[in-house]
CSV table of C-alpha atoms in Angstrom, one decimal:
chain,number,residue,atom,x,y,z
A,1,MET,CA,-42.3,-0.9,69.1
A,2,VAL,CA,-40.5,-1.7,65.9
A,3,TRP,CA,-42.0,-4.8,64.0
A,4,PHE,CA,-41.4,-6.1,60.5
A,5,ASP,CA,-44.3,-6.0,58.1
A,6,GLU,CA,-43.4,-8.2,55.0
A,7,SER,CA,-46.5,-7.0,53.0
A,8,ARG,CA,-44.4,-3.7,52.4
A,9,LEU,CA,-42.2,-5.7,50.1
A,10,ASP,CA,-44.8,-6.1,47.7
A,11,ASP,CA,-46.8,-2.8,48.5
A,12,GLU,CA,-46.4,-0.3,45.6
A,13,GLY,CA,-46.6,2.7,47.9
A,14,ALA,CA,-43.9,1.5,50.1
A,15,LEU,CA,-41.6,0.6,47.2
A,16,ALA,CA,-42.0,3.8,45.8
A,17,SER,CA,-40.6,5.3,49.1
A,18,ALA,CA,-37.4,3.3,48.5
A,19,ASP,CA,-37.4,4.0,44.7
A,20,LEU,CA,-34.1,5.9,44.5
A,21,ARG,CA,-32.2,3.5,46.9
A,22,LEU,CA,-33.5,0.6,44.7
A,23,ARG,CA,-32.9,2.0,41.5
A,24,THR,CA,-29.3,2.9,42.6
A,25,LEU,CA,-28.9,-0.8,43.2
A,26,ALA,CA,-30.5,-1.7,39.9
A,27,GLU,CA,-28.1,0.7,37.9
A,28,SER,CA,-24.9,-1.2,39.4
A,29,GLY,CA,-24.2,-3.1,35.9
A,30,ALA,CA,-24.6,0.1,34.0
A,31,ARG,CA,-22.2,2.1,36.0
A,32,VAL,CA,-19.6,-0.7,35.4
A,33,ARG,CA,-20.0,-0.2,31.7
A,34,ARG,CA,-20.0,3.6,32.0
A,35,GLU,CA,-16.6,3.5,34.1
A,36,VAL,CA,-14.9,1.0,32.0
A,37,GLY,CA,-16.1,2.3,28.8
A,38,ASP,CA,-15.0,5.9,29.7
A,39,SER,CA,-11.6,4.7,30.9
A,40,ALA,CA,-10.9,2.4,28.0
A,41,ASP,CA,-8.4,5.0,26.1
A,42,ALA,CA,-6.7,5.7,29.2
A,43,ILE,CA,-6.4,1.9,30.1
A,44,ALA,CA,-5.0,1.3,26.7
A,45,GLU,CA,-2.4,3.9,27.5
A,46,ALA,CA,-1.6,2.5,30.9
A,47,VAL,CA,-1.3,-1.0,29.3
A,48,ALA,CA,1.0,0.2,26.6
A,49,ARG,CA,3.2,1.8,29.1
A,50,ALA,CA,3.3,-1.3,31.6
A,51,SER,CA,4.1,-3.5,29.1
A,52,GLU,CA,7.8,-1.9,28.8
A,53,ALA,CA,8.7,-4.0,32.0
A,54,ARG,CA,7.1,-5.8,35.0
A,55,PRO,CA,7.3,-3.8,38.0
A,56,ARG,CA,9.4,-5.0,41.1
A,57,ALA,CA,6.2,-4.8,43.1
A,58,VAL,CA,2.6,-3.5,43.3
A,59,ILE,CA,1.3,-1.1,45.8
A,60,ALA,CA,-2.4,-0.2,46.1
A,61,ALA,CA,-2.7,3.1,48.0
A,62,GLY,CA,-5.4,5.0,49.5
A,63,PRO,CA,-8.4,3.8,52.0
A,64,ASP,CA,-10.0,1.7,49.1
A,65,SER,CA,-6.8,-0.4,48.8
A,66,ARG,CA,-8.3,-3.3,50.8
A,67,LEU,CA,-10.7,-4.5,47.8
A,68,LEU,CA,-7.7,-4.6,45.3
A,69,ARG,CA,-5.8,-6.7,48.1
A,70,ALA,CA,-8.7,-9.1,48.6
A,71,VAL,CA,-8.6,-9.6,44.6
A,72,LEU,CA,-5.0,-9.4,43.8
A,73,GLU,CA,-3.4,-11.2,46.8
A,74,PRO,CA,-4.0,-14.8,45.6
A,75,PHE,CA,-3.1,-14.2,42.0
A,76,CYS,CA,-0.3,-11.3,41.6
A,77,PRO,CA,3.0,-12.8,40.5
A,78,VAL,CA,5.0,-10.0,42.0
A,79,PRO,CA,5.0,-8.8,45.6
A,80,PHE,CA,1.8,-7.0,46.4
A,81,VAL,CA,1.2,-4.4,49.2
A,82,ALA,CA,-2.0,-2.8,50.2
A,83,TRP,CA,-1.1,0.8,52.0
A,84,PRO,CA,-4.1,2.7,52.9
A,85,SER,CA,-2.2,5.3,55.0
A,86,PRO,CA,-1.5,8.6,53.3
A,87,ALA,CA,1.9,7.9,52.3
A,88,LEU,CA,4.0,5.1,50.7
A,89,PRO,CA,6.5,2.6,51.9
A,90,GLY,CA,9.9,3.9,52.3
A,91,TRP,CA,11.2,1.4,49.7
A,92,ALA,CA,8.6,2.3,47.0
A,93,GLY,CA,10.5,3.9,43.9
A,94,SER,CA,10.7,3.9,40.1
A,95,LEU,CA,10.6,-0.1,39.9
A,96,ASP,CA,7.1,-0.1,41.3
A,97,LEU,CA,3.6,0.2,40.1
A,98,VAL,CA,1.2,2.3,42.3
A,99,VAL,CA,-2.4,1.9,41.7
A,100,VAL,CA,-5.0,4.2,43.5
A,101,LEU,CA,-8.8,3.8,43.8
A,102,ALA,CA,-10.5,7.3,44.7
A,103,PRO,CA,-13.9,7.3,43.6
A,104,GLU,CA,-14.9,10.5,45.2
A,105,GLY,CA,-11.5,12.1,44.4
A,106,GLY,CA,-11.5,14.4,47.6
A,107,ASP,CA,-9.5,12.5,50.2
A,108,ALA,CA,-6.5,14.7,51.1
A,109,GLY,CA,-4.6,11.5,52.6
A,110,THR,CA,-4.9,9.7,49.0
A,111,ALA,CA,-3.9,12.9,47.3
A,112,LEU,CA,-0.8,13.0,49.5
A,113,ALA,CA,0.1,9.1,48.6
A,114,VAL,CA,-0.4,9.9,44.7
A,115,ALA,CA,1.8,13.0,44.9
A,116,GLU,CA,4.6,11.2,46.7
A,117,ALA,CA,4.3,8.3,44.1
A,118,ALA,CA,4.7,10.8,41.3
A,119,ARG,CA,7.6,12.5,43.0
A,120,ARG,CA,9.5,9.3,43.4
A,121,GLY,CA,8.9,8.3,39.8
A,122,CYS,CA,6.7,5.4,40.3
A,123,GLN,CA,4.6,4.2,37.7
A,124,LEU,CA,1.4,5.6,38.6
A,125,VAL,CA,-2.5,4.6,37.5
A,126,VAL,CA,-5.1,6.5,39.3
A,127,ALA,CA,-8.7,5.9,39.0
A,128,THR,CA,-10.4,9.3,40.1
A,129,PRO,CA,-12.8,11.8,38.7
A,130,ARG,CA,-10.7,14.2,36.3
A,131,ASP,CA,-11.3,17.5,38.1
A,132,SER,CA,-10.9,16.1,41.6
A,133,VAL,CA,-8.1,16.8,44.2
A,134,VAL,CA,-6.4,13.6,43.8
A,135,ALA,CA,-6.4,14.1,39.8
A,136,GLU,CA,-4.6,17.2,40.4
A,137,HIS,CA,-1.6,15.4,41.8
A,138,ALA,CA,-1.3,12.5,39.4
A,139,THR,CA,1.0,13.9,37.0
A,140,GLY,CA,4.3,13.3,35.7
A,141,ARG,CA,5.7,11.1,32.9
A,142,TRP,CA,4.8,7.7,34.5
A,143,ALA,CA,1.4,8.8,35.7
A,144,THR,CA,-1.8,7.7,34.1
A,145,LEU,CA,-5.3,8.8,35.1
A,146,LEU,CA,-8.4,6.5,34.6
A,147,PRO,CA,-11.0,8.9,34.7
A,148,THR,CA,-14.1,8.0,36.7
A,149,SER,CA,-17.5,9.6,37.0
A,150,THR,CA,-20.2,7.5,39.1
A,151,GLY,CA,-18.3,7.4,42.5
A,152,ASP,CA,-19.1,3.9,42.7
A,153,GLN,CA,-16.4,2.0,44.4
A,154,LEU,CA,-17.0,-1.4,43.0
A,155,ALA,CA,-17.2,0.1,39.1
A,156,THR,CA,-14.1,2.0,40.0
A,157,ALA,CA,-12.3,-1.0,40.7
A,158,VAL,CA,-13.5,-3.1,37.8
A,159,ALA,CA,-11.8,-0.3,35.7
A,160,MET,CA,-8.6,-0.8,37.5
A,161,LEU,CA,-8.7,-4.6,37.6
A,162,SER,CA,-9.5,-4.6,33.9
A,163,PHE,CA,-5.9,-2.8,33.6
A,164,LEU,CA,-4.3,-5.1,36.0
A,165,ASP,CA,-5.8,-8.2,34.1
A,166,GLN,CA,-4.3,-7.0,30.8
A,167,VAL,CA,-1.1,-6.4,32.0
A,168,HIS,CA,-1.0,-10.1,33.9
A,169,LEU,CA,-0.9,-8.7,37.4
A,170,GLY,CA,-4.4,-10.0,38.4
A,171,PRO,CA,-6.9,-12.6,37.9
A,172,THR,CA,-9.4,-12.4,34.9
A,173,ALA,CA,-11.5,-9.5,35.2
A,174,ASP,CA,-14.0,-8.9,32.1
A,175,PRO,CA,-15.8,-5.9,32.8
A,176,GLU,CA,-19.0,-7.3,31.1
A,177,SER,CA,-19.1,-10.5,33.0
A,178,VAL,CA,-19.3,-8.0,36.2
A,179,ALA,CA,-21.8,-6.1,34.6
A,180,GLU,CA,-23.8,-9.1,33.4
A,181,ALA,CA,-23.8,-10.6,37.0
A,182,LEU,CA,-25.1,-7.3,38.5
A,183,ASP,CA,-27.5,-7.1,35.8
A,184,ALA,CA,-28.9,-10.8,36.8
A,185,VAL,CA,-28.9,-9.8,40.4
A,186,ALA,CA,-31.0,-6.6,39.7
A,187,ILE,CA,-33.6,-8.8,37.7
A,188,ALA,CA,-34.0,-11.5,40.3
A,189,CYS,CA,-34.1,-8.9,43.1
A,190,SER,CA,-36.3,-6.4,41.4
A,191,PRO,CA,-38.9,-4.6,43.5
A,192,HIS,CA,-41.4,-5.7,40.9
A,193,ARG,CA,-41.0,-9.2,41.6
A,194,ASP,CA,-43.3,-11.0,44.2
A,195,ILE,CA,-42.0,-12.2,47.5
A,196,SER,CA,-42.2,-15.9,46.4
A,197,ILE,CA,-39.9,-15.6,43.5
A,198,ASN,CA,-37.8,-12.8,44.9
A,199,PRO,CA,-34.3,-14.2,46.7
A,200,ALA,CA,-33.4,-10.5,48.5
A,201,LYS,CA,-37.0,-10.3,49.8
A,202,MET,CA,-37.1,-13.8,51.3
A,203,LEU,CA,-33.5,-13.2,52.9
A,204,ALA,CA,-35.0,-9.9,54.2
A,205,ILE,CA,-37.8,-11.8,55.9
A,206,SER,CA,-35.3,-14.5,57.3
A,207,LEU,CA,-33.4,-11.6,58.8
A,208,ALA,CA,-36.4,-9.8,60.1
A,209,ASP,CA,-36.8,-11.5,63.6
A,210,ALA,CA,-33.0,-12.7,63.9
A,211,SER,CA,-29.3,-11.3,64.4
A,212,PRO,CA,-27.5,-12.2,61.3
A,213,LEU,CA,-24.0,-13.9,61.3
A,214,ILE,CA,-22.5,-13.6,57.9
A,215,TRP,CA,-19.8,-15.8,56.6
A,216,GLY,CA,-17.8,-16.1,53.3
A,217,GLY,CA,-15.3,-18.4,52.9
A,218,SER,CA,-12.6,-17.2,50.4
A,219,VAL,CA,-11.2,-14.1,50.7
A,220,LEU,CA,-13.6,-11.8,48.4
A,221,ALA,CA,-16.7,-13.7,49.8
A,222,ALA,CA,-15.2,-12.6,53.2
A,223,ARG,CA,-15.0,-9.1,52.0
A,224,ALA,CA,-18.6,-9.3,50.7
A,225,ALA,CA,-19.8,-10.6,54.0
A,226,ARG,CA,-18.3,-7.6,55.7
A,227,ARG,CA,-19.9,-5.2,53.4
A,228,VAL,CA,-23.4,-6.8,53.8
A,229,ALA,CA,-23.1,-6.9,57.4
A,230,GLU,CA,-22.4,-3.0,57.3
A,231,SER,CA,-25.2,-2.5,55.0
A,232,THR,CA,-27.5,-4.5,57.3
A,233,ARG,CA,-26.5,-2.6,60.4
A,234,ARG,CA,-26.9,0.8,58.5
A,235,THR,CA,-30.2,0.0,57.3
A,236,SER,CA,-31.9,-1.6,60.3
A,237,GLY,CA,-29.8,-0.4,63.1
A,238,ARG,CA,-29.4,-3.9,64.4
A,239,THR,CA,-26.6,-5.9,65.2
A,240,ALA,CA,-25.0,-8.2,62.2
A,241,LEU,CA,-21.7,-9.6,62.3
A,242,ALA,CA,-19.3,-10.9,59.9
A,243,GLY,CA,-16.2,-13.1,60.6
A,244,ASP,CA,-14.2,-16.3,60.1
A,245,ALA,CA,-15.7,-19.5,61.3
A,246,GLU,CA,-13.7,-19.3,64.6
A,247,HIS,CA,-15.6,-16.1,65.4
A,248,LEU,CA,-19.0,-16.9,64.5
A,249,LEU,CA,-19.0,-20.3,66.1
A,250,PRO,CA,-19.0,-19.3,69.7
A,251,VAL,CA,-22.1,-17.1,68.9
A,252,ILE,CA,-24.0,-20.0,67.3
A,253,GLU,CA,-23.1,-22.5,70.3
A,254,ALA,CA,-24.2,-19.7,72.7
A,255,ALA,CA,-27.6,-19.8,71.1
A,256,ARG,CA,-30.6,-20.4,73.5
A,257,PRO,CA,-32.8,-23.1,72.7
A,258,ARG,CA,-35.9,-22.0,70.5
A,259,ASN,CA,-39.0,-21.3,72.2
A,260,VAL,CA,-41.7,-22.0,69.7
A,261,PHE,CA,-44.1,-20.2,71.7
A,262,ALA,CA,-42.4,-17.0,71.7
A,263,ASP,CA,-43.5,-14.1,69.7
A,264,PRO,CA,-40.2,-12.5,68.1
A,265,PHE,CA,-41.7,-8.9,67.4
A,266,ALA,CA,-43.6,-8.7,71.0
A,267,ASP,CA,-40.5,-7.1,72.6
A,268,ASP,CA,-38.4,-5.2,70.3
A,269,THR,CA,-35.5,-5.2,72.9
A,270,GLY,CA,-35.4,-8.7,73.6
A,271,ASP,CA,-32.7,-11.2,72.4
A,272,ARG,CA,-32.9,-12.5,68.9
A,273,ARG,CA,-31.8,-15.5,67.7
A,274,PRO,CA,-28.6,-15.8,65.2
A,275,VAL,CA,-29.1,-16.8,61.7
A,276,LEU,CA,-26.4,-18.0,59.9
A,277,VAL,CA,-25.8,-16.4,56.4
A,278,ILE,CA,-23.5,-18.3,54.0
A,279,LEU,CA,-22.2,-16.5,50.9
A,280,ASP,CA,-21.0,-19.2,48.6
A,281,ASP,CA,-18.9,-17.8,45.6
A,282,GLY,CA,-18.0,-21.6,44.5
A,283,VAL,CA,-14.5,-21.8,45.9
A,284,ASP,CA,-13.8,-25.3,47.1
A,285,ASP,CA,-10.8,-25.0,48.9
A,286,PRO,CA,-10.2,-27.6,51.5
A,287,VAL,CA,-9.8,-25.1,54.4
A,288,VAL,CA,-13.1,-23.3,53.2
A,289,ARG,CA,-14.8,-26.5,52.9
A,290,ASP,CA,-13.7,-27.6,56.3
A,291,GLN,CA,-15.0,-24.2,57.9
A,292,ARG,CA,-18.3,-24.4,56.3
A,293,ILE,CA,-18.9,-28.1,57.5
A,294,ARG,CA,-18.2,-26.8,61.1
A,295,LEU,CA,-20.6,-23.9,60.9
A,296,GLU,CA,-23.4,-25.8,59.3
A,297,GLU,CA,-22.9,-28.7,61.8
A,298,GLY,CA,-22.8,-26.1,64.7
A,299,ALA,CA,-25.9,-24.3,63.4
A,300,THR,CA,-27.8,-27.5,62.8
A,301,ALA,CA,-26.8,-28.7,66.4
A,302,HIS,CA,-27.9,-25.6,68.1
A,303,ASP,CA,-31.2,-25.2,65.8
A,304,VAL,CA,-29.9,-22.2,64.2
A,305,ARG,CA,-31.7,-21.3,60.9
A,306,ILE,CA,-29.0,-21.2,57.8
A,307,GLU,CA,-29.7,-19.3,54.8
A,308,HIS,CA,-27.5,-19.6,51.6
A,309,VAL,CA,-26.6,-17.0,49.0
A,310,SER,CA,-24.7,-18.3,45.9
A,311,SER,CA,-23.4,-17.1,42.7
A,312,GLU,CA,-22.6,-18.7,39.6
A,313,ALA,CA,-21.1,-15.7,37.7
A,314,VAL,CA,-18.2,-16.2,35.4
A,315,GLY,CA,-14.9,-15.0,37.3
A,316,GLU,CA,-14.1,-14.2,40.8
A,317,VAL,CA,-14.8,-10.5,40.7
A,318,ALA,CA,-18.0,-11.0,39.0
A,319,ARG,CA,-19.0,-13.7,41.8
A,320,TYR,CA,-17.8,-11.0,44.5
A,321,ALA,CA,-20.0,-8.3,42.8
A,322,SER,CA,-23.0,-10.7,42.5
A,323,LEU,CA,-23.1,-11.5,46.2
A,324,LEU,CA,-22.5,-8.2,47.4
A,325,LEU,CA,-25.4,-6.8,45.5
A,326,HIS,CA,-27.7,-9.6,46.6
A,327,GLY,CA,-26.7,-9.0,50.2
A,328,THR,CA,-27.3,-5.2,49.6
A,329,TYR,CA,-30.8,-5.6,48.1
A,330,ALA,CA,-31.7,-7.8,51.1
A,331,ALA,CA,-30.7,-4.9,53.7
A,332,GLU,CA,-32.7,-2.4,51.7
A,333,TYR,CA,-35.9,-4.5,51.7
A,334,LEU,CA,-35.3,-5.1,55.5
A,335,ARG,CA,-35.2,-1.4,55.9
A,336,LEU,CA,-38.4,-1.1,53.9
A,337,GLY,CA,-40.3,-3.7,56.2
A,338,LEU,CA,-39.3,-2.5,59.6
A,339,VAL,CA,-41.9,-0.2,60.8
A,340,ALA,CA,-42.6,1.5,64.2
A,341,ASP,CA,-45.8,1.6,65.9
């Protein structure tokens, strides 16, 4: 039987067993500073080159293009396309800007897309390790390589978003604000902070006997919700769903009445009641507000617990990073607390 032992979240021996994973999370802000600092000269070069003329369109190529789409779609003043397949749209050419995130640098499909962009004479900016397969194909007069080294998708994206911000193709993406937001979460969710004042440990306890339903209203918060759900499934092996309000409401409405005498840990194969986790990045859009009200009213009517994770960081990217790291910490503490008899 698997059960959740919350005392492990403050136990030095148990925390030591998770030290590497927790330390990796704590260093998120440092990785952002490192990637942006190491790429500063290349970013300046790319900005100078892009300032000559605004591109007809921006194409984000490669499997990590969806993160750029989530950030850029609401702000980009020219047509924007996310193209995760190992190629480019047939119309892409010398008038277009192709941006590529390849934090690992070993994906053959991404390398093909980069080579195709260079062959067509596209403006090309690639964030990838200097000695990688992808970097080998980022050649040509109009290609700029932003050298990365940490393998961190978020840190790599922040370096690229800093470039796009400076050429007025994306929202404000101050790397230091993102790093500070990540540092603030790392301090608040530190393993050395007691359960009573540690929001990530408290969230993990709330998820221990439940099936999480994770919702983020804005495009970026919704992406953070999907990433947190993935982390929760990976660390616990349990069901965790992320989706729009219309996808989560049926699950909430189907929740069985709570049995106050039930032991949630008596049968690990038994049904777990849902818990609604709302990731709030401060977006006050009327549609987002309406969906949130519907979810909260549905949860209240069916006695489904609601947990809130919010961020007051400066900037859309910083708030996304903050919500994502907070949820990832909670997933790691959930892993730590689950024990098998």
